[in-house]
Tab-separated table of C-alpha atoms in Angstrom:
chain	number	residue	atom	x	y	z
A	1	UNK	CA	-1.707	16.769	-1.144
A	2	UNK	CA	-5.019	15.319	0.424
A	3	UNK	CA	-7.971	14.722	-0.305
A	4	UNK	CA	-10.501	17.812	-1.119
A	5	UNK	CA	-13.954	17.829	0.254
A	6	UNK	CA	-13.430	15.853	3.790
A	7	UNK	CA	-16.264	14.766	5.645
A	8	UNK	CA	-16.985	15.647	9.308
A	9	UNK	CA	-16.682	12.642	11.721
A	10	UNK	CA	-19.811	12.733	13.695
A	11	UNK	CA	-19.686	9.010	14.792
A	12	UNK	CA	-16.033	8.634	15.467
A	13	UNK	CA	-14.182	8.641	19.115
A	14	UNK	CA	-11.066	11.245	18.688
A	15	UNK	CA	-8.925	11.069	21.734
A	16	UNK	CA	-5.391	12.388	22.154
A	17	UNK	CA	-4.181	9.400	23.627
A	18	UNK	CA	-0.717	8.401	22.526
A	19	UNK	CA	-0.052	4.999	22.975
A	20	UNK	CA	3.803	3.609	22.670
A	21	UNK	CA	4.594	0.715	19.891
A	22	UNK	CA	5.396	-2.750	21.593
A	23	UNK	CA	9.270	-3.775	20.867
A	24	UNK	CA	8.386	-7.026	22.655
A	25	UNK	CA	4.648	-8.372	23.530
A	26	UNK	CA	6.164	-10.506	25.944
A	27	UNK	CA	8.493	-7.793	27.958
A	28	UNK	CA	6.110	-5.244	27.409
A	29	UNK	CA	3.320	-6.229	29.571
A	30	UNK	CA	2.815	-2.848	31.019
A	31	UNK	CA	2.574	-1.345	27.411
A	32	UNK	CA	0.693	-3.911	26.168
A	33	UNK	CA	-2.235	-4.015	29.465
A	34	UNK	CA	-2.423	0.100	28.634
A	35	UNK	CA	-3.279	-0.552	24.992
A	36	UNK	CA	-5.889	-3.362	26.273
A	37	UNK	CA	-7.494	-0.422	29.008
A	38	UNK	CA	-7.499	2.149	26.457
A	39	UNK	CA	-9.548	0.223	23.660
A	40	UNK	CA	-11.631	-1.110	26.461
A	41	UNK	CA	-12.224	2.049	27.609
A	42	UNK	CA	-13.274	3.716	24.475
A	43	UNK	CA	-15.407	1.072	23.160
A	44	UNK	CA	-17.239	0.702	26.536
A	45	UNK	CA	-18.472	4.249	24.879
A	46	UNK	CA	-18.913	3.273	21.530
A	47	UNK	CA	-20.295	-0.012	22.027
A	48	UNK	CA	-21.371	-0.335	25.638
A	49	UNK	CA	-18.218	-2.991	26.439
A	50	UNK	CA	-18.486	-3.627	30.407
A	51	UNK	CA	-16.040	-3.503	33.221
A	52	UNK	CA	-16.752	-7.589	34.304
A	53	UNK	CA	-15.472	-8.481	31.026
A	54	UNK	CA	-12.389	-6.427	31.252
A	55	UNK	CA	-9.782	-8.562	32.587
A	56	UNK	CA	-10.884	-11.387	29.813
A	57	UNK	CA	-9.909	-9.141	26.945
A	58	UNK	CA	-7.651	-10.788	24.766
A	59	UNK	CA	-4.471	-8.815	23.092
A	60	UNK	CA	-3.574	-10.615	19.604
A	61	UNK	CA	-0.307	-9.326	17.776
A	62	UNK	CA	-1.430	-9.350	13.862
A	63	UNK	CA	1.880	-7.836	12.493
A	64	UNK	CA	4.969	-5.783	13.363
A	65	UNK	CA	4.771	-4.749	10.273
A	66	UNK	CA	6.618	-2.589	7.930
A	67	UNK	CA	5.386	1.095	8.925
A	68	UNK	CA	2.697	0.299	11.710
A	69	UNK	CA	1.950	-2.345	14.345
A	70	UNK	CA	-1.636	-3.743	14.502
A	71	UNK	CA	-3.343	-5.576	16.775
A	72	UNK	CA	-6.686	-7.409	17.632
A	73	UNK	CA	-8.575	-7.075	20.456
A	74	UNK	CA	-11.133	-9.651	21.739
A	75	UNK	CA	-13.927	-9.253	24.462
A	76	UNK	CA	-15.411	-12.288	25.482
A	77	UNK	CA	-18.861	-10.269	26.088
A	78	UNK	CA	-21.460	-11.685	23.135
A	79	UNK	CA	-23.890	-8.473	23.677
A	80	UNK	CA	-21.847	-5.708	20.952
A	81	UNK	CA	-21.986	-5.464	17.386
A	82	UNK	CA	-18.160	-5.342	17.573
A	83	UNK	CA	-16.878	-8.607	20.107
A	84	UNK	CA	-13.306	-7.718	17.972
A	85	UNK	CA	-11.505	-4.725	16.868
A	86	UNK	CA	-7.858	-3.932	15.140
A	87	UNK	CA	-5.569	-1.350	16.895
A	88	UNK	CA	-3.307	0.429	13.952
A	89	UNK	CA	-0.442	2.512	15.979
A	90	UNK	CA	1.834	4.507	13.403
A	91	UNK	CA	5.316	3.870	13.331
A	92	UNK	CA	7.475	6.275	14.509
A	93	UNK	CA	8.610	9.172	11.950
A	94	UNK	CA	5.704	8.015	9.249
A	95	UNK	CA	3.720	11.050	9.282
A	96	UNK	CA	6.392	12.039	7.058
A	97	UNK	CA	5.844	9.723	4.467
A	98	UNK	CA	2.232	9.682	4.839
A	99	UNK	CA	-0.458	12.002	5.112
A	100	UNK	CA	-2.467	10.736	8.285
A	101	UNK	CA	-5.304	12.906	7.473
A	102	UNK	CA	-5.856	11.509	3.853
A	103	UNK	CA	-5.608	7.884	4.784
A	104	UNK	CA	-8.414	8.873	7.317
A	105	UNK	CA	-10.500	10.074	4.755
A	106	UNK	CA	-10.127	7.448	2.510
A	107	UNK	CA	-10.394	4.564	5.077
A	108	UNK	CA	-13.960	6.015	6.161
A	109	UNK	CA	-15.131	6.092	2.402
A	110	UNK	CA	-14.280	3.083	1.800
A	111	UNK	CA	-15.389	1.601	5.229
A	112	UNK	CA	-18.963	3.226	4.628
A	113	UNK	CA	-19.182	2.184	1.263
A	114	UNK	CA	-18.829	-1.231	2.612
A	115	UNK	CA	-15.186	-2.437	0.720
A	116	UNK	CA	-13.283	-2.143	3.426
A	117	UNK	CA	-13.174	-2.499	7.485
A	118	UNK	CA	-14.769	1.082	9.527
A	119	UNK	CA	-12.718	3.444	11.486
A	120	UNK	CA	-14.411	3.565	15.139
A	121	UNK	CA	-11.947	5.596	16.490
A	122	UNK	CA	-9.036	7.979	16.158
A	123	UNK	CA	-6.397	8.447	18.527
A	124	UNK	CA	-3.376	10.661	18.298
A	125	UNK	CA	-1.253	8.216	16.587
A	126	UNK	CA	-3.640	5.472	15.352
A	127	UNK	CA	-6.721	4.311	14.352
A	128	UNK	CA	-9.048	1.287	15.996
A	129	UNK	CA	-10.498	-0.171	13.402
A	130	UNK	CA	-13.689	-2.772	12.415
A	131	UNK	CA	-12.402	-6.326	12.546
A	132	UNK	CA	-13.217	-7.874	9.270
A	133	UNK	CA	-13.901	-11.811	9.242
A	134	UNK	CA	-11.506	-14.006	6.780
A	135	UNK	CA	-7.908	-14.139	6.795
A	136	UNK	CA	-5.103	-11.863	4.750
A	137	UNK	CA	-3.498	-13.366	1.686
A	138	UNK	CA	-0.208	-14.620	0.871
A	139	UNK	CA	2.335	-14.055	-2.380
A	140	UNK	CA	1.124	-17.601	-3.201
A	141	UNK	CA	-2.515	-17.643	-2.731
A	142	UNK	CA	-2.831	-14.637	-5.303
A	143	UNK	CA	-1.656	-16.343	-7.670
A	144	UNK	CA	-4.353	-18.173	-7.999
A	145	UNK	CA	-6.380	-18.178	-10.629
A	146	UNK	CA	-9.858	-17.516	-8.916
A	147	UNK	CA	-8.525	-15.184	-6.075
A	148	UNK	CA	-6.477	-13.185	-8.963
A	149	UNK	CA	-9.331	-12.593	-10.436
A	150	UNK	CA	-11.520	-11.829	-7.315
A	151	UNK	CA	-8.593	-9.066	-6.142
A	152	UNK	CA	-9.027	-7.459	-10.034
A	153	UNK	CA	-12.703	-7.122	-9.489
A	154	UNK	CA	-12.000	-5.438	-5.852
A	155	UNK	CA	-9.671	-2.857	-7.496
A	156	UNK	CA	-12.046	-2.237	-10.003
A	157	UNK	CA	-14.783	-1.520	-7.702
A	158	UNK	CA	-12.387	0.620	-5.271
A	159	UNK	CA	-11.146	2.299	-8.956
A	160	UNK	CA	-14.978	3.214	-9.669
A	161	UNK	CA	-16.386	3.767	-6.180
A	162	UNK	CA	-14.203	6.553	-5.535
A	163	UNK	CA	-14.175	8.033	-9.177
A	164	UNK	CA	-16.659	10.595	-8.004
A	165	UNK	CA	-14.927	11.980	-5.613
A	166	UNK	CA	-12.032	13.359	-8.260
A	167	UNK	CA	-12.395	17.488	-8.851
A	168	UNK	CA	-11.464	18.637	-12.435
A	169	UNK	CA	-7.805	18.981	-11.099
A	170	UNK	CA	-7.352	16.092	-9.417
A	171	UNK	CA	-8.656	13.965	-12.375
A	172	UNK	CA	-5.677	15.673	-14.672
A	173	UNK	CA	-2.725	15.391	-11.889
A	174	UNK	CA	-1.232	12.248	-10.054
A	175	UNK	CA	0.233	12.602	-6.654
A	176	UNK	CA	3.214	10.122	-7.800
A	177	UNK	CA	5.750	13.067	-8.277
A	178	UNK	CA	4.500	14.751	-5.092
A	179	UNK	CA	4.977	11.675	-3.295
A	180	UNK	CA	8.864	10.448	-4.243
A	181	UNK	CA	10.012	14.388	-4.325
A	182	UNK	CA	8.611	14.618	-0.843
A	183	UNK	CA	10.608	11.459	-0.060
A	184	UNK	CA	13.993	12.291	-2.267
A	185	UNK	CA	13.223	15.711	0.245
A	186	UNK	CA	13.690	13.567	3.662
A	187	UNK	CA	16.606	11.488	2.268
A	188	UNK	CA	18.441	15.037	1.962
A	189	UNK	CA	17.524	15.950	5.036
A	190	UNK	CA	18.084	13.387	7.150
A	191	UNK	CA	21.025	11.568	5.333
A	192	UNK	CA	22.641	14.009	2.913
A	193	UNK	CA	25.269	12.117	2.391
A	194	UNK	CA	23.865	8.911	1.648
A	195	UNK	CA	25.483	6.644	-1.063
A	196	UNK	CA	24.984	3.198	-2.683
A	197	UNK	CA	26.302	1.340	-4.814
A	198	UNK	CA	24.380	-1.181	-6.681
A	199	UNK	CA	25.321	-3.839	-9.064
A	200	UNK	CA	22.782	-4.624	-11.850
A	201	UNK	CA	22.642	-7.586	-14.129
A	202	UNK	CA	21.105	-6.875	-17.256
A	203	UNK	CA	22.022	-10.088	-18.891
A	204	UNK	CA	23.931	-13.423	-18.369
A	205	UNK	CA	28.011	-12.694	-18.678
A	206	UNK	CA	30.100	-10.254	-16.907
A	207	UNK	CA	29.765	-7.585	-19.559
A	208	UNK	CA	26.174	-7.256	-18.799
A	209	UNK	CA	26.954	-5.650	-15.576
A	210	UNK	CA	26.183	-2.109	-14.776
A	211	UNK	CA	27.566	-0.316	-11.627
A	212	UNK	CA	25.212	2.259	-10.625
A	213	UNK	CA	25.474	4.620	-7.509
A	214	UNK	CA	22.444	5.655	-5.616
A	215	UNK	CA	22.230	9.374	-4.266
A	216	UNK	CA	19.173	11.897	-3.390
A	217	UNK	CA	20.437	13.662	-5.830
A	218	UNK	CA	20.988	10.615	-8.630
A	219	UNK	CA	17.063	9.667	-7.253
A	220	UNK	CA	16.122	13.388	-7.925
A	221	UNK	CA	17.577	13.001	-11.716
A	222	UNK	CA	15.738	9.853	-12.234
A	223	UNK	CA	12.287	11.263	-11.378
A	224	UNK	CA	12.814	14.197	-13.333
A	225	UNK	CA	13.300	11.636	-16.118
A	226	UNK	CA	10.628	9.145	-15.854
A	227	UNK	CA	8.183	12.263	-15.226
A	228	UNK	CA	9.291	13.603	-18.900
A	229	UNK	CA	8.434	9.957	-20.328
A	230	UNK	CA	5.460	9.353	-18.049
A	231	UNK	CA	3.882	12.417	-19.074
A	232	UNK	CA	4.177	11.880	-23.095
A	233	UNK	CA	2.065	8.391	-22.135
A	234	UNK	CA	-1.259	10.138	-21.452
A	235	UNK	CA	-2.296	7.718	-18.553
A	236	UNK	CA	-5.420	7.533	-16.982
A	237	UNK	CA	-5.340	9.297	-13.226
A	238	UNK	CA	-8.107	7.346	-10.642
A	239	UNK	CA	-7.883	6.801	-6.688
A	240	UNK	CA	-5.354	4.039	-6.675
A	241	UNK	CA	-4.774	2.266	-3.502
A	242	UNK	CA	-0.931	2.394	-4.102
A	243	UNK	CA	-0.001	-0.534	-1.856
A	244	UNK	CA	-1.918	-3.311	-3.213
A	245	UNK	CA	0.252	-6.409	-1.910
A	246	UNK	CA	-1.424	-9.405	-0.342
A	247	UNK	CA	-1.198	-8.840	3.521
A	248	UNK	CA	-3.179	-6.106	2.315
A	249	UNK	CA	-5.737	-8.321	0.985
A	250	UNK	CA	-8.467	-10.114	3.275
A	251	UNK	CA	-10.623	-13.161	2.053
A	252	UNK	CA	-13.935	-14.395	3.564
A	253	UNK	CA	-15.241	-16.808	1.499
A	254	UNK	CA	-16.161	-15.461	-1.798
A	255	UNK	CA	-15.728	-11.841	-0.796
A	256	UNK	CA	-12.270	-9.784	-1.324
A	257	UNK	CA	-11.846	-6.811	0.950
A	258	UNK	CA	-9.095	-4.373	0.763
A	259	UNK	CA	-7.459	-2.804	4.052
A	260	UNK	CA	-4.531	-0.508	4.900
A	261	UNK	CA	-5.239	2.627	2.756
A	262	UNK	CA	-2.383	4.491	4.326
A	263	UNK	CA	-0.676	5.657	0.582
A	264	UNK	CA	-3.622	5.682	-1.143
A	265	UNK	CA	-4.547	8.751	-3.604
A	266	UNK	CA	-4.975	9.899	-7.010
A	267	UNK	CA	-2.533	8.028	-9.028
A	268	UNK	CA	-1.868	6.998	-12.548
A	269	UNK	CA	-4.032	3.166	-12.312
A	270	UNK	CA	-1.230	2.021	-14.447
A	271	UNK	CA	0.533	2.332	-10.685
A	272	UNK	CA	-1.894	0.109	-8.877
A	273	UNK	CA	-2.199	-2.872	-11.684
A	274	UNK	CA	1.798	-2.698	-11.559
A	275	UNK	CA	2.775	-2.416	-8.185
A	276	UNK	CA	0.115	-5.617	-7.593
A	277	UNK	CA	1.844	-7.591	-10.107
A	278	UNK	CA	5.153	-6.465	-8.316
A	279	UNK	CA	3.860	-8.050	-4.671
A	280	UNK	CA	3.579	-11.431	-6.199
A	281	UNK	CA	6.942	-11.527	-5.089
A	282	UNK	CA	6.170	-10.106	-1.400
A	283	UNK	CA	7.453	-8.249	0.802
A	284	UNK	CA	10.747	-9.751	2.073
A	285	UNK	CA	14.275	-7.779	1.736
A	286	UNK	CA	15.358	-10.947	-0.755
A	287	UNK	CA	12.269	-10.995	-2.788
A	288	UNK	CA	12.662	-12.688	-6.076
A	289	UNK	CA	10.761	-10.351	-8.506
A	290	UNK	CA	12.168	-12.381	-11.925
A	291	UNK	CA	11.094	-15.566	-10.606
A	292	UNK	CA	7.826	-14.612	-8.946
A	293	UNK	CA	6.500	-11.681	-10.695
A	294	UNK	CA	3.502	-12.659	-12.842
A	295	UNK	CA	3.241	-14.661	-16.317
A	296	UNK	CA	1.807	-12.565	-19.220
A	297	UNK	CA	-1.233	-15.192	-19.289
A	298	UNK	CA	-1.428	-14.169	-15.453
A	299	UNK	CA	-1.465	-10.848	-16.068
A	300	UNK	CA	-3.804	-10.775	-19.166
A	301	UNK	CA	-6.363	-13.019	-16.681
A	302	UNK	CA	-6.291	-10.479	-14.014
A	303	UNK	CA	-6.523	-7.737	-16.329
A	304	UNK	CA	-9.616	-8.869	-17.912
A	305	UNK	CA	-11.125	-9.798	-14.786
A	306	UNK	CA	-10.360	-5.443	-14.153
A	307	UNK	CA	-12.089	-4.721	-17.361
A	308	UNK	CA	-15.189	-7.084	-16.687
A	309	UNK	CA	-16.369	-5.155	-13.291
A	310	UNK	CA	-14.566	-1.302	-14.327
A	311	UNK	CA	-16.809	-0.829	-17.440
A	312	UNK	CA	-20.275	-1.444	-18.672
A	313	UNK	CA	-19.692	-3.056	-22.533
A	314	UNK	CA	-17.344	-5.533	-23.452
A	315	UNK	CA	-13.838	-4.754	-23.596
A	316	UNK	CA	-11.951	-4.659	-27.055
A	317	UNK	CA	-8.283	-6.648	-27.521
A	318	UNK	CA	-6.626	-3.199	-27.911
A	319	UNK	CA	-8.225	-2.028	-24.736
A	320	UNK	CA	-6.596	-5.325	-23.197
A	321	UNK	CA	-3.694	-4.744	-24.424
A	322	UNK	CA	-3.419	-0.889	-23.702
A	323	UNK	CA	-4.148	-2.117	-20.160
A	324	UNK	CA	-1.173	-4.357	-20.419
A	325	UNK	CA	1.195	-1.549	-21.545
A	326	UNK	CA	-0.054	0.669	-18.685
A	327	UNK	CA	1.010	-2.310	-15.800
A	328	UNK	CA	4.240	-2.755	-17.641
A	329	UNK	CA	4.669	1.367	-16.534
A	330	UNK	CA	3.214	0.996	-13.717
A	331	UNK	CA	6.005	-1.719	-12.985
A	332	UNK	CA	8.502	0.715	-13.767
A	333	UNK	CA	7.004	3.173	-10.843
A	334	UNK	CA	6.214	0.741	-8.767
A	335	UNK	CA	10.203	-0.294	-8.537
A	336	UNK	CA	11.314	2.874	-8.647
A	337	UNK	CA	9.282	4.724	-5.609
A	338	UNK	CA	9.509	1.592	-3.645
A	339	UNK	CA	13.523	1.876	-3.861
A	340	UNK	CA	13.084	5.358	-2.422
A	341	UNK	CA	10.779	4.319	-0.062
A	342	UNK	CA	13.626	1.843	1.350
A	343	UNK	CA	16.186	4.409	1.298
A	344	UNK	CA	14.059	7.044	3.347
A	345	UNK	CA	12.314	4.734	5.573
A	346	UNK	CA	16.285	3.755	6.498
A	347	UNK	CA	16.739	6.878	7.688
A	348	UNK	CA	13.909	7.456	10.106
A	349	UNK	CA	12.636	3.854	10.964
A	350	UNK	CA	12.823	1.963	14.651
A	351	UNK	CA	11.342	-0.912	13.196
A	352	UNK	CA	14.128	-4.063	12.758
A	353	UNK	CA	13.817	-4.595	8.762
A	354	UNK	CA	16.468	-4.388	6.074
A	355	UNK	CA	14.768	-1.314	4.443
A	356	UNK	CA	18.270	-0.730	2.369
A	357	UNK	CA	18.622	-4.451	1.137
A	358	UNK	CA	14.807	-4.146	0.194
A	359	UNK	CA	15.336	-0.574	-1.475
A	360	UNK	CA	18.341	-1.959	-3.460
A	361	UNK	CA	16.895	-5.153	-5.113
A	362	UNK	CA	13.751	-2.555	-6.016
A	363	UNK	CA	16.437	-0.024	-7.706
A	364	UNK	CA	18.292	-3.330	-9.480
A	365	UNK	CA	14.668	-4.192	-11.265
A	366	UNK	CA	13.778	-0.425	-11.871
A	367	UNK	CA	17.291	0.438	-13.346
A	368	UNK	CA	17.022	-3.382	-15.289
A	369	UNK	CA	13.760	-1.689	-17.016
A	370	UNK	CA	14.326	1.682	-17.704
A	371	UNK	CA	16.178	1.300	-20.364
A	372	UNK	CA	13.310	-0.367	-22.440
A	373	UNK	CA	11.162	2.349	-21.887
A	374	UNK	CA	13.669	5.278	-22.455
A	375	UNK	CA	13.768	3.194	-26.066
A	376	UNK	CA	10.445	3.522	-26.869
A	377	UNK	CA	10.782	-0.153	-27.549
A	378	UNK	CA	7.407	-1.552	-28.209
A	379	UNK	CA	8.270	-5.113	-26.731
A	380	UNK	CA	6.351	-6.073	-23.668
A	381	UNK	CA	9.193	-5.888	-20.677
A	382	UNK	CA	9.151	-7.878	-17.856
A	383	UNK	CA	10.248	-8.213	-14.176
């Protein structure tokens, strides 16, 4: 569900152009030039761009990416606050994993509150957005000692700049559950029959393997599960960015922004300091979570760094390591919705990416875990 209490947006362009995603930015010259006129066109209004400097616009590709395409585009005219923007067009079939209207919300929040890049404009399936100086991050770079700490700081502040925006109920009730039924939903609409099997390793010899098979309705059974054990945890709920994974993460020299605020929402923030420690390993269909996911040191350094800017007094040890339980869970969600994620986006996605392979090595580490939690073991698990 969104976002209560949405702001009117009095400074904001809304057209209903639809503009088409760009298979190739090389055979799609004509799509590409009408993206180029468009922007030009609306930020002639916004920010008085002129006609002699249209034909020097430049068109930079900044991802493909995974659900959206963005873009930057460049005027060479020096009199505008904005010489650069970023064009976000949705992927096609996303509105049904994401609520368009909330990630508009958010995205102007944060924007005004200065964390993030501003929305200038909303078209019918995108946004143009504030170019923010610096570069993204890598799965490399945040591990880092300084920049992990910087990002923890910038989650805090998001964590506590939008804690007073939570209404009685939404400060009781994540949107987790909402989020994966709504997903498990799709898969049994649009692929009923769908069927995996996955192999998972728990240990080092043959008799260590488990053969599990993946089905909406195995998916549905899970959640039900890890809802019962989630729910006997008592974790705190706080607008979580839900997505936290370094392309998603912009540097300019000392500051940390965040961007891309499509999932965000009221979560438990056991699901954001989890699912960060997750996208050490990236993004890529093989990615490597054993090998790349964080060191407890690394994970006790960011997590102090989280206390340090989210609270007022000094932090105890048992409030450190409380923290350090609640990632460990939110590793467990993180895994487990970004295996269903895979499994629906396969069924609805135009973009080229392995979303199944992906989905599968997230289901291996979730169903690799479970079992230590459905123990009640007290041992700290890891990826």
């Amino acid at each position: 569900s969104s976002v209560h209490n949405k702001p009117t947006f009095n400074t904001m362009l809304i057209s209903e152009e639809n503009l088409c995603l760009v298979a190739d930015t090389h055979t799609d010259s004509d799509k590409v030039q009408a993206i180029k006129d468009f922007v030009h066109s609306v930020m002639e209004k916004l920010d008085g761009w002129r006609d002699e400097h249209k034909e020097e616009v430049e068109f930079l590709p900044l991802t493909l990416g995974m659900t959206n395409q963005l873009f930057a585009i460049k005027t060479t005219q020096d009199d505008c606050t904005h010489k650069s923007v970023v064009v976000r067009i949705y992927g096609e079939g996303t509105g049904d994993l994401i609520d368009r209207d909330n990630e508009l919300w958010v995205q102007t929040e944060i924007g005004n509150l200065g964390l993030s890049a501003k929305v200038l404009a909303r078209f019918k399936n995108g946004l143009i957005l504030q170019h923010l100086p610096g570069c993204s991050l890598d799965p490399f770079v945040v591990r880092d000692p300084e920049t992990s700490k910087g990002i923890a700081r910038a989650l805090a502040k998001l964590h506590r700049n939008l804690e007073a925006k939570q209404d009685e109920e939404q400060a009781r009730r994540s949107q987790f559950w909402d989020t994966v039924n709504r997903w498990i939903s799709k898969i049994e609409k649009t692929n009923p029959n769908m069927v995996h099997e996955i192999t998972v390793q728990h240990g080092d010899d043959e008799d260590s393997q488990e053969s599990v098979v993946v089905t909406a309705e195995a998916l549905r059974s899970y959640a039900e599960d890890i809802q019962r054990f989630v729910e006997s945890q008592d974790l705190p709920v706080v607008f979580c960015h839900n997505d936290l994974n370094s392309e998603n993460i912009i540097r300019h020299e000392d500051t940390i922004y965040v961007i891309d605020f499509e999932y965000a929402g009221f979560n438990y923030r056991a699901f954001d300091l989890g699912n960060h420690f997750c996208e050490w390993a990236g993004v890529a269909t093989k990615s490597d979570f054993a090998k790349y996911y964080p060191k407890e040191d690394e994970q006790l350094r960011f997590l102090q760094s989280y206390l340090l800017e989210s609270q007022d007094e000094q932090h105890t040890q048992e409030e450190l390591d409380g923290l350090l339980r609640e990632s460990q869970i939110g590793t467990l969600l993180s895994h487990f919705m970004w295996a269903i994620w895979g499994f629906t986006q396969d069924s609805i996605s135009t973009l080229s990416y392995d979303y199944v392979e992906y989905a599968t090595i997230r289901m291996q580490n979730f169903v690799k875990l479970w079992p230590s939690f459905v123990s009640s073991s007290s041992s700290s698990p890891s990826c």
